[in-house]
Structures are given as structure tokens and as C-alpha cells.
Short mmCIF file of C-alpha atoms in Angstrom, two decimals:
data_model
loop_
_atom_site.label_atom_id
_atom_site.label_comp_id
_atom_site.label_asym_id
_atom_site.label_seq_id
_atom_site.Cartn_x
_atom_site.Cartn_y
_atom_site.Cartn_z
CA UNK A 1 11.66 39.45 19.81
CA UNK A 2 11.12 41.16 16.22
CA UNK A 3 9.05 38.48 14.40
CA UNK A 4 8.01 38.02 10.70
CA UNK A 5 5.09 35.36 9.94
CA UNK A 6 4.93 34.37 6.82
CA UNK A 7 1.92 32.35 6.11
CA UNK A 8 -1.12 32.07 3.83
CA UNK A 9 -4.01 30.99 6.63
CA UNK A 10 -4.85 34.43 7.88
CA UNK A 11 -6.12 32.47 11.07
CA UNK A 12 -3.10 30.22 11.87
CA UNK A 13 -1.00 33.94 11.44
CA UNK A 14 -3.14 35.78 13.67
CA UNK A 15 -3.00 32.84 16.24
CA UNK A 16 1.02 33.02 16.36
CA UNK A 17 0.82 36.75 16.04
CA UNK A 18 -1.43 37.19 18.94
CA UNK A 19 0.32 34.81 21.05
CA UNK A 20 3.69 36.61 20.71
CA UNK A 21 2.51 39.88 20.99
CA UNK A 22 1.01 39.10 24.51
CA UNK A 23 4.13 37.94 25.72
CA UNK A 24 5.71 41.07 24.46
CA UNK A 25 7.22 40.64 20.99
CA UNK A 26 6.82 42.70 17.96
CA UNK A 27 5.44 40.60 14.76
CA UNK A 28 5.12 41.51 10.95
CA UNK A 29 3.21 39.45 8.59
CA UNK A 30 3.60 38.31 5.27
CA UNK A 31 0.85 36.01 3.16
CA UNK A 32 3.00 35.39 0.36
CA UNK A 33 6.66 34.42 -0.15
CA UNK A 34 7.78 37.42 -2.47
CA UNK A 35 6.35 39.79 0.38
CA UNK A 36 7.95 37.91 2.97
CA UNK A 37 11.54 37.59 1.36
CA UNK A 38 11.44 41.32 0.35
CA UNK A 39 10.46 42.25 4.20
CA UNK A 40 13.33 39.76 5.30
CA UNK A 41 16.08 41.80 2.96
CA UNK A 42 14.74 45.19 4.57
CA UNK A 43 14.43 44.34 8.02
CA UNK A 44 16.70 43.16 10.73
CA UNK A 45 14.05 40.47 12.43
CA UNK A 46 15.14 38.65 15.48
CA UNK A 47 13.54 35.40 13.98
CA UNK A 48 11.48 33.55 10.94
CA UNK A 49 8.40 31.93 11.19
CA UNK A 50 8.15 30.24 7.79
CA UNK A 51 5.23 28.25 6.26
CA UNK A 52 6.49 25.87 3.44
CA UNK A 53 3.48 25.91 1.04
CA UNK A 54 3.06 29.40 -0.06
CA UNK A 55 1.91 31.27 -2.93
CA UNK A 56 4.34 33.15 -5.09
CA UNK A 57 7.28 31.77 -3.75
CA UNK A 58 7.67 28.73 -1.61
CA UNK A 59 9.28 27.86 1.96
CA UNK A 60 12.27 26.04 0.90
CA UNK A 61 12.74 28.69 -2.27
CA UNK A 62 12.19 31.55 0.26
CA UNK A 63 14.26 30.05 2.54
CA UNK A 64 17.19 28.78 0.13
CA UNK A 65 17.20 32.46 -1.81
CA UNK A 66 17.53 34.26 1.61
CA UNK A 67 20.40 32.19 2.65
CA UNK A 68 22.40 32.32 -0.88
CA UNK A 69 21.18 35.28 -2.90
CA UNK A 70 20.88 37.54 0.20
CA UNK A 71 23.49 36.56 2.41
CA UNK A 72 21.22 36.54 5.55
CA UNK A 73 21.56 34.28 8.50
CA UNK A 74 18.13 34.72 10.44
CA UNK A 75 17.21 31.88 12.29
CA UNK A 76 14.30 30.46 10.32
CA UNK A 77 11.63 28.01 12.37
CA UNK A 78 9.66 26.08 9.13
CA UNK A 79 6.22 25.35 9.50
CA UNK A 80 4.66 22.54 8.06
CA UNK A 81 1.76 19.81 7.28
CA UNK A 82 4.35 17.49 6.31
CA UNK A 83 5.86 14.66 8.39
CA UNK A 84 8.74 12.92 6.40
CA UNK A 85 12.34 12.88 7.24
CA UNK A 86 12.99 14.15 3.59
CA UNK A 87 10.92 17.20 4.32
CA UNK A 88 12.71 17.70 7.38
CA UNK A 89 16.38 17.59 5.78
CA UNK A 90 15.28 18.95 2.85
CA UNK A 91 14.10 22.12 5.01
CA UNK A 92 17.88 22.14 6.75
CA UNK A 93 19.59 22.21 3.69
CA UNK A 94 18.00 24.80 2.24
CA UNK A 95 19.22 26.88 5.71
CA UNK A 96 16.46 26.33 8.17
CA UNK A 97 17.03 26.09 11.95
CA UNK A 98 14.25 24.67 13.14
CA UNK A 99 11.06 22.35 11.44
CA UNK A 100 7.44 22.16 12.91
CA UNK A 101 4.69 20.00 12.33
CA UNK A 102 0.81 21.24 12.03
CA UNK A 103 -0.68 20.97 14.43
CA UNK A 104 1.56 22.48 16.97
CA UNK A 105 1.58 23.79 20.07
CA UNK A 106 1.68 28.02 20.21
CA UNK A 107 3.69 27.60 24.05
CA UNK A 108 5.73 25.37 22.38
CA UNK A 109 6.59 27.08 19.11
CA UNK A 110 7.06 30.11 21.16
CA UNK A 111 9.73 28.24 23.31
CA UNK A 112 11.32 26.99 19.77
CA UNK A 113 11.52 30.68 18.80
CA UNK A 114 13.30 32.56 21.87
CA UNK A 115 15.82 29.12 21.93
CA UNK A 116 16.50 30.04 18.20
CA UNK A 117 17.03 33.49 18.95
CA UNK A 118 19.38 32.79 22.07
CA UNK A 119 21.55 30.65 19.89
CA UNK A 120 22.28 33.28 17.41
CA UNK A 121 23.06 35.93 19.89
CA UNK A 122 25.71 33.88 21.28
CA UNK A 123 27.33 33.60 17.72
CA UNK A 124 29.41 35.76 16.85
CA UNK A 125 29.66 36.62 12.94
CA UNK A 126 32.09 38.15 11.38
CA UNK A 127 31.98 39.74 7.71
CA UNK A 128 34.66 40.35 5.84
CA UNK A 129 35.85 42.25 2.34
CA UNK A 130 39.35 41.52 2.21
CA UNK A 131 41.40 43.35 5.13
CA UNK A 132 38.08 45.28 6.09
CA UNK A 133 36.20 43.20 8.92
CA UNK A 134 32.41 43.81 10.46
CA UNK A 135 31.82 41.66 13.79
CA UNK A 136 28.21 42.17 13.76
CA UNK A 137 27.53 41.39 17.51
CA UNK A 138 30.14 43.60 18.70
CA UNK A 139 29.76 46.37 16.08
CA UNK A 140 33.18 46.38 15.75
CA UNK A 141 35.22 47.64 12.34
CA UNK A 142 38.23 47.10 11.61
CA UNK A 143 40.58 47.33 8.44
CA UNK A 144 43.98 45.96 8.24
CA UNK A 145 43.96 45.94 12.24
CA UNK A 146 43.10 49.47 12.86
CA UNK A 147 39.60 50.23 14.54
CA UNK A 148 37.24 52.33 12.24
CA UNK A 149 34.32 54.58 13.91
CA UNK A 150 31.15 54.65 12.11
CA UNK A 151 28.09 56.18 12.52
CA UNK A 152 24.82 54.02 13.26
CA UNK A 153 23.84 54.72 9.50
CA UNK A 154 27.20 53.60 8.56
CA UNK A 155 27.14 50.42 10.14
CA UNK A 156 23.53 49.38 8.74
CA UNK A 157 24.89 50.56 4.98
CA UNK A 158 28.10 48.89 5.68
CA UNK A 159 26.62 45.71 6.51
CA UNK A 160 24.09 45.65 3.82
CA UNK A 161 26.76 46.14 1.23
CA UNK A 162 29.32 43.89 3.33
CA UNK A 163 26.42 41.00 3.18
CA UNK A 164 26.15 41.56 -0.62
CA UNK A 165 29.55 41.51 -1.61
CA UNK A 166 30.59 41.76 -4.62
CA UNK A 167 27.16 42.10 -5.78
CA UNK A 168 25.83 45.75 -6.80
CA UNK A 169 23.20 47.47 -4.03
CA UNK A 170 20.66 49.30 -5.69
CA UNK A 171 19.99 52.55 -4.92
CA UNK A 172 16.57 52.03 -3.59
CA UNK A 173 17.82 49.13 -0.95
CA UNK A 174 20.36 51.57 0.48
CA UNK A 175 17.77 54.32 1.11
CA UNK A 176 15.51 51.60 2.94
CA UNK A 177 18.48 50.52 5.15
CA UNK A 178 18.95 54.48 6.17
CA UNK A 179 15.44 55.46 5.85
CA UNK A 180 13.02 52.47 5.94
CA UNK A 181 9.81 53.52 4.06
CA UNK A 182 10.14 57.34 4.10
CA UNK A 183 13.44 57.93 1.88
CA UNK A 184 14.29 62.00 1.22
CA UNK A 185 13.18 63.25 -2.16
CA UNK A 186 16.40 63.71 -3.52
CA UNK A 187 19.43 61.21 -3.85
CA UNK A 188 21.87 64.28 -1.93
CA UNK A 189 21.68 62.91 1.27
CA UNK A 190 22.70 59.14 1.04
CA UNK A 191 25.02 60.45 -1.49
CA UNK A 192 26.38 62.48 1.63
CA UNK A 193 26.12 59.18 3.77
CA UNK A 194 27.84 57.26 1.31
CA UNK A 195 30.67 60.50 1.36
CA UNK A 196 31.11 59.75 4.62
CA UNK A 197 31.72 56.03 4.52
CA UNK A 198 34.13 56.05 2.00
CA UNK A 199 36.22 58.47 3.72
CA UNK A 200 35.98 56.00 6.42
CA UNK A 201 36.73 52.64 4.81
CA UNK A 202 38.44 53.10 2.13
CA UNK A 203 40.53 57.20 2.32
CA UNK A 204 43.12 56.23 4.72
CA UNK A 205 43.88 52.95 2.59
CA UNK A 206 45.48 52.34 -0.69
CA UNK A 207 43.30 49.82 -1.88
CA UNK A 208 39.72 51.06 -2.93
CA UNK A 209 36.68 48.76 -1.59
CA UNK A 210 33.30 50.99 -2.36
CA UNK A 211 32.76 51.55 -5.38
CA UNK A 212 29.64 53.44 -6.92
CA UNK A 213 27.66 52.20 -10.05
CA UNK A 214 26.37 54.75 -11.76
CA UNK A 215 22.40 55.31 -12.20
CA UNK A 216 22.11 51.82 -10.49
CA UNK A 217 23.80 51.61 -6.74
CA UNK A 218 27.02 50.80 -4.78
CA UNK A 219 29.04 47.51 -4.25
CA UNK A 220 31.93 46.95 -1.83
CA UNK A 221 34.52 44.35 -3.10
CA UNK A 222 37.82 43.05 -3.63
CA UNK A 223 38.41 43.77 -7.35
CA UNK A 224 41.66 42.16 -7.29
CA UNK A 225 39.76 38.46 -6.46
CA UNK A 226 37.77 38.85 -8.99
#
């Protein structure tokens, strides 16, 4: 599994790190909530581990912001001192999957983890900008019935801008989707990726989906439901 911690106790972190790393998962780490939503909008993690108290930016904000604002559906396991059922529903509303209690048990937390992670790969999810559709576990394109072929670049930009719809996509969050943390000097190439998609999408079609905002990003939409 592809994990992200985000806690504040540098110990309690470490503990869950270490335990999922030596059963053979991958973790990232976040001690704040701003760090840890802006490494959840870059990064395609398999799972959440989120603390509720944390500086910056809570749980439930974190949580709540990822969910609405973002558009993204990672299971989320909250961790917490609290024991209330108000906590506990308050914690599902705002989009988690799955609520812990400190103390906790790491072989059971793990367990909690690779069940939430099983659930969501049996779901299938399907985006959609109106006849253009993503189904994100079979990779599959389509618009107005006809299969589209994309590139492995084209599916991670077309599902970041798919996920934002109709919201702009700066410039800078497209480059991390393509590049991660080591984006080309010059703007040519995703301007050559997002070439490329258009004539995919959108060419063959009368009706015009991506749109570019100059000196600020890209948005795919439906202008006429706006």
C-alpha cells in the first residue's frame, strides 16, 4: 500500500510508519494538515492515516476540504483521543471511512487499512464532463460512446482536471501530475501534452471541453451548464 501519515507526535508516526514498511508498504509523512492536504492533491496514495488534532489545519477540515474542494475519494482511517459518538459521526460526515481510538493496536490499524483499501478497489468510479467519461479502475475513456486512447500522462492530466471540474488547474498542479517534483524549465512541453489531449478529447467533437486560462492553467467543463 502507498500510505500518507499525517500526524503531529513524531513517535506515534514513526511507530505506524515502521510497522507498515516492514510488512512491505510505502509511507509518506506529514506533521501538519496544510502539508498533508497539499501531498494528498499531488499524490495518488492507496490510503489516509489521519490524526484529528493538528496544527495548521485540522482532521475534520483536512478531511472535509479533500472531499469537497478537491474532489478526492481516498479512503481516510481518522485517528483520535476522542471517544464520543459525535466525534465519530462528525468524522463520517466530513468523508472519513474509518475512526480509531488512541490507544490502538498497530496489527489492528494495519488490518483497518488493507480492508479500506480492498473496498475501494472493488468500486468502480466513474468521472464524468458531460458526454466525456473516465472509469478510473478500468482506465477506460470514452466520449459520446466512442473509446478514446490516451497516453499514461494523459490519463493522470485528464483525471486531475476531470476531478476539478469546472474549476481552473493551475499551471503548477498540472506539471506535478506529469512531472512530480522535477517539472522542465520551460512551459513547452506540458503545453505539448496538453496539444495532445485536446486533439484527443475534444478535435473529433463539436463541443469544446478543455479550455486554457491564460497565465493561470486549464479547466475542462461543460460551459453550456454553467
Amino acid at each position: 500500500m502507498y500510505i500518507l501519515i499525517v500526524e503531529d507526535s513524531d513517535d506515534l508516526a514513526a511507530n505506524i510508519g515502521e510497522y507498515c514498511e516492514e510488512r512491505g508498504d510505502i509511507v509518506d509523512y506529514a506533521a501538519d494538515g496544510l502539508t498533508g492536504l497539499h501531498l494528498a492533491a499531488v499524490n495518488r496514495y492507496d490510503v489516509l492515516v489521519l490524526d484529528l488534532s493538528l496544527p495548521g489545519l485540522d482532521g475534520l477540515s483536512l478531511c472535509e476540504r479533500l472531499r469537497l474542494d478537491a474532489g478526492n475519494n481516498v479512503p481516510i482511517l481518522m485517528l483520535t483521543a476522542r471517544d464520543t459518538l459525535n466525534d465519530r459521526l462528525t468524522g463520517f460526515e466530513t468523508g472519513a471511512d474509518d475512526y480509531v481510538t488512541k490507544p490502538f493496536s498497530l496489527p489492528e490499524l494495519h488490518m483497518r487499512l488493507k480492508a479500506l483499501v480492498r473496498r475501494a478497489a472493488g468500486a468502480s468510479e466513474q468521472l464524468s464532463v458531460a458526454d466525456l467519461v473516465f472509469d478510473t479502475r478500468s482506465l477506460i475513456v470514452r466520449r459520446g460512446g466512442r473509446r478514446l486512447e490516451l497516453t499514461p500522462t494523459g490519463m493522470r492530466m485528464l483525471e486531475l482536471l476531470m476531478r476539478a471540474s469546472p474549476a481552473v488547474v493551475r499551471t503548477t498542479t498540472v506539471e506535478r501530475a506529469v512531472w512530480g517534483d522535477d517539472p522542465p524549465d520551460s512551459e513547452a512541453a506540458l503545453r505539448g501534452h496538453i496539444h495532445q489531449l485536446r486533439g484527443i478529447i475534444d478535435k473529433p467533437f463539436p463541443q469544446k471541453l478543455l479550455k486554457t486560462v491564460h497565465g493561470i492553467g486549464y479547466r475542462l467543463a461543460d460551459d453550456d451548464k454553467l
